[in-house]
XYZ file of C-alpha atoms in Angstrom:
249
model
C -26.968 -3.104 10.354
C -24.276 -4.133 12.932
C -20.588 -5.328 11.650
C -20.245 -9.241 12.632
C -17.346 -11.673 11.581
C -16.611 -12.165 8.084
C -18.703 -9.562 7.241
C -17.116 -6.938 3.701
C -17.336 -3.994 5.001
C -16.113 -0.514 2.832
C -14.208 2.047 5.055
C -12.530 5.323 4.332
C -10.114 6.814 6.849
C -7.019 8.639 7.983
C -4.342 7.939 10.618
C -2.943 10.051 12.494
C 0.323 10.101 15.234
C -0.046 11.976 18.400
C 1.911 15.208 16.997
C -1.176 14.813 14.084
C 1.043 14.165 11.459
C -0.877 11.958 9.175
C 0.789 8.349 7.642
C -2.163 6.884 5.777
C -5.483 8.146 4.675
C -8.010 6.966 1.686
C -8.459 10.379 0.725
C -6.237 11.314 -2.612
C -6.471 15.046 -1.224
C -5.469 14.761 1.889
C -2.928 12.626 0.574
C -1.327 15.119 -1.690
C -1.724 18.072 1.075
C 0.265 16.062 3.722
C 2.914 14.498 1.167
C 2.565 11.079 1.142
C 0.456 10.460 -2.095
C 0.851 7.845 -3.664
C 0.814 8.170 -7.461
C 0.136 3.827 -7.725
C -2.253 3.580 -4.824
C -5.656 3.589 -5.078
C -8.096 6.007 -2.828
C -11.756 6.092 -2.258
C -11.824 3.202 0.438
C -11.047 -0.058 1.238
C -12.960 -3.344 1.383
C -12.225 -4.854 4.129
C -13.426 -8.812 6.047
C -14.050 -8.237 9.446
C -11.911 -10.725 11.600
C -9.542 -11.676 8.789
C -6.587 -9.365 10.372
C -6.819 -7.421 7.696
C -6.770 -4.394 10.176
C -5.229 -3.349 12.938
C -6.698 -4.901 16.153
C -7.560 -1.864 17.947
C -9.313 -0.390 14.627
C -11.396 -3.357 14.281
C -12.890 -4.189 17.692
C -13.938 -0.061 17.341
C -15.950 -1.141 14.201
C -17.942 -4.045 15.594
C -19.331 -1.800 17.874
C -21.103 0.373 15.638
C -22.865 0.322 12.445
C -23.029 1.344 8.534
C -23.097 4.662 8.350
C -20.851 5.581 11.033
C -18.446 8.060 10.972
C -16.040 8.678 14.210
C -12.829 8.829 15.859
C -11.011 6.425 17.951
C -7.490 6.790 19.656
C -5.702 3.073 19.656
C -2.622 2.564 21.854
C 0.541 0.971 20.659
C -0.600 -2.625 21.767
C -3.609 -2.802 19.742
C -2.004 -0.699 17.209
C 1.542 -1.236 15.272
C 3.516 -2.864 18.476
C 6.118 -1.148 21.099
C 8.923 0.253 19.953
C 11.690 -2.457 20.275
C 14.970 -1.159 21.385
C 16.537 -4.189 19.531
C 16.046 -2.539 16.121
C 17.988 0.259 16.863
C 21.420 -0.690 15.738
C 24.867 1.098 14.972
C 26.666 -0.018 11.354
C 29.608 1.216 10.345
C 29.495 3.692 7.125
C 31.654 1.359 4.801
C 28.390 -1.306 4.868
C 27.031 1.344 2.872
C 26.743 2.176 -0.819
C 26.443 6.104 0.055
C 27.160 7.815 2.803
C 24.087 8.123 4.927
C 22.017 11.221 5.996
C 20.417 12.279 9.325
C 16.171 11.427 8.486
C 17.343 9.311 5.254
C 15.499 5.788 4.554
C 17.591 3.233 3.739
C 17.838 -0.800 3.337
C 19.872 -2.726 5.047
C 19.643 -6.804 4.712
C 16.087 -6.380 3.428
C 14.632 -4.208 5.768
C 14.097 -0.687 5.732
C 15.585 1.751 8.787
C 15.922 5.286 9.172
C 18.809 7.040 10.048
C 19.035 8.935 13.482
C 22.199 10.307 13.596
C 25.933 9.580 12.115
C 28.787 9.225 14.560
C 32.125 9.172 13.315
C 32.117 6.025 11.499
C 28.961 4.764 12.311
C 25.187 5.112 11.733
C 23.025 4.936 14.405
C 19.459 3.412 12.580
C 15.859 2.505 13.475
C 14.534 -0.465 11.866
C 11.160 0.056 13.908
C 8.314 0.869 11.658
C 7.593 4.184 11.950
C 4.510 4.333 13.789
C 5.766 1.630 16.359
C 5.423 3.133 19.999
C 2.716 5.306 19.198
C -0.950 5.830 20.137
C -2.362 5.937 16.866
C -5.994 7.946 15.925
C -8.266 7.194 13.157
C -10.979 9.111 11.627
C -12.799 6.794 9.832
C -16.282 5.758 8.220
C -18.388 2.843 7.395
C -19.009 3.267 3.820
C -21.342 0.132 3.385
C -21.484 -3.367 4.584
C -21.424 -4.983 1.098
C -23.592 -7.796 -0.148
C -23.341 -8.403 -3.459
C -20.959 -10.897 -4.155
C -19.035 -9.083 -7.426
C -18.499 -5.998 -5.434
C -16.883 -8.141 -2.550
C -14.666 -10.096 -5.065
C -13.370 -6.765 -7.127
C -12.771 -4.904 -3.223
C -10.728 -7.847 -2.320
C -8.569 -7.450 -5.597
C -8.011 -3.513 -5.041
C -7.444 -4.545 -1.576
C -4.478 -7.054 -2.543
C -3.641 -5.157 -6.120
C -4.490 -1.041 -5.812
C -6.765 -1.462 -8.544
C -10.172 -2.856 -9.316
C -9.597 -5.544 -11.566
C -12.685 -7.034 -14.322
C -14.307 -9.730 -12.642
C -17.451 -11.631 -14.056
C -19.501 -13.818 -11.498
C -21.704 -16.859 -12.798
C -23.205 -18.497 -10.299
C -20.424 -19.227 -7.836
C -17.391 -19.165 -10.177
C -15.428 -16.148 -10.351
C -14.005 -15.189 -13.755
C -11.145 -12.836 -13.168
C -9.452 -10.895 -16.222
C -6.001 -10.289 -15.293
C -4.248 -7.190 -17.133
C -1.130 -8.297 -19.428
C 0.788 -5.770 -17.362
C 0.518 -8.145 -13.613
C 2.297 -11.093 -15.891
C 5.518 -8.910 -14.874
C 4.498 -8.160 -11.485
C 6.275 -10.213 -8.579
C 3.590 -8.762 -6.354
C 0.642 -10.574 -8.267
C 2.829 -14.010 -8.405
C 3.218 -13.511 -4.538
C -0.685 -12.523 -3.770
C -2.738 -14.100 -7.074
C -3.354 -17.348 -4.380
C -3.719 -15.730 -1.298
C -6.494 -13.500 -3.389
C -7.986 -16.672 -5.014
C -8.424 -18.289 -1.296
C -9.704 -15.209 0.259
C -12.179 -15.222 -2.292
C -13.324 -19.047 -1.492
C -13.494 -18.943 1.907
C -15.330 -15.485 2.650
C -17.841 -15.966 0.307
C -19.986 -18.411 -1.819
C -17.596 -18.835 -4.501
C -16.471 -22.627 -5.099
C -14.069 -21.278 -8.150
C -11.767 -18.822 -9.674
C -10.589 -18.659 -12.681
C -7.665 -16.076 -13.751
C -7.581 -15.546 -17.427
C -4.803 -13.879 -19.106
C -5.872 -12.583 -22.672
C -2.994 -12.031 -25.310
C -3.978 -10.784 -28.672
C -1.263 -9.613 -31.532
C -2.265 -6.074 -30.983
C -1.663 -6.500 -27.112
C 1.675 -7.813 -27.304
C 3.080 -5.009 -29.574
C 5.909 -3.249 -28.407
C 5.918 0.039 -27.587
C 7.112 2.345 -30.816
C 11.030 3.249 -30.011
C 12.146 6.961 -29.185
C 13.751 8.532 -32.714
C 17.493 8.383 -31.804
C 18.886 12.042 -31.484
C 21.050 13.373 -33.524
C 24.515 14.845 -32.421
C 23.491 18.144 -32.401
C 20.522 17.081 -30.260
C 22.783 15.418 -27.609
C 25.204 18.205 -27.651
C 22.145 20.701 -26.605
C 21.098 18.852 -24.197
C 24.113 18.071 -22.303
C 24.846 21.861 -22.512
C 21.216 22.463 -21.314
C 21.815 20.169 -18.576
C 25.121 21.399 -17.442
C 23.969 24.790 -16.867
C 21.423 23.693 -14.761
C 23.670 22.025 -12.631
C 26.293 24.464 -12.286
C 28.999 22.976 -14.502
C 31.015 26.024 -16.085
């Protein structure tokens, strides 16, 4: 079956830089091995909609070319990939805009974005708000898991696509009933995405409504049972315990 437009396709991949140092990757093993697990993601694939830009360009003109099933590589340069590296992000602050003093390789945010530091200069920091894999001819390894027709598996791939997690949908006919977990009421992420989700949902497929529920019961809304306070003697162990460890005579 070949990939078309708008088609939900399942794919499970890793990217690599040119040094093959890996930055993403569906597999929780690989993950771990390379350092960059990620203890709230989800792995196993992701359900993608073909010609959504949900993707990378470069990635997704490689996947209309072949079929489910496949399994290859394909190299993607910067312009089809993550963008150039712009010498504009690269900026010099001085230290005393910062809460710490920063470190050579050390992430930090400045004015909402993230940078990393290149070097330290005196007073200054010399860092690179470019995302990291900016500039670089990126590979993938990837497969095509399934092109998906069955419209509850599209919906619940769309919400571990948006949410890391396959949330409990029920599908009657073409209303959507999605069960949303107490825990996303706290979630700025699910204010930010629960529409975008909802229109996604609409537009790719035959859906004409969903409906978020939120359940509360008594038994739901229970606190969690408070820690027993410690006693002095307690405390006093600890803080000896602790101050070994870090040194303290």
């Amino acid at each position: 079956m070949t990939i078309n437009e708008g088609d939900f396709i399942k794919i499970s991949y890793t990217g690599k830089l040119e040094d093959g140092s890996i930055f993403d990757t569906t597999n929780e093993e690989v993950a771990k091995v390379h350092n960059i697990h990620d203890p709230n993601g989800r792995y196993g694939g992701d359900v993608i909609i073909i010609g959504v830009n949900q993707m990378i360009a470069g990635l997704e003109e490689d996947i209309k070319e072949h079929e489910a099933s496949y399994k290859g590589t394909v190299s993607i340069p910067p312009e089809k990939a993550f963008g150039a590296h712009l010498s504009k992000q690269v900026r010099d602050l001085p230290l005393k805009r910062f809460e710490q003093k920063p470190q050579v390789g050390m992430m930090v945010q400045y004015e909402g974005k993230q940078g990393k530091v290149l070097k330290v200069m005196g007073r200054h920091a010399r860092l690179d708000f470019n995302i990291p894999m900016a500039g670089h001819v990126i590979t993938y390894d990837y497969k095509i898991e399934a092109v998906l027709e069955d419209l509850k598996e599209k919906t619940v791939g769309l919400s571990a696509l948006y949410m890391a997690r396959e949330m409990d949908i029920e599908i009657d006919g073409t209303v959507a009933r999605v069960n949303v977990p107490l825990e996303f009421n706290y979630s700025q992420h699910w204010l930010n995405t629960k529409a975008q989700m909802a229109l996604d949902m609409l537009k790719y497929t035959e859906l004409t409504e969903v409906l978020y529920v939120e359940t509360y019961t008594e038994e739901l809304l229970k606190p969690d049972p408070e820690e027993p306070e410690q006693t002095d003697d307690e405390e006093s162990d600890e803080s000896e315990s602790d101050e070994q460890e870090a040194g303290v005579e």
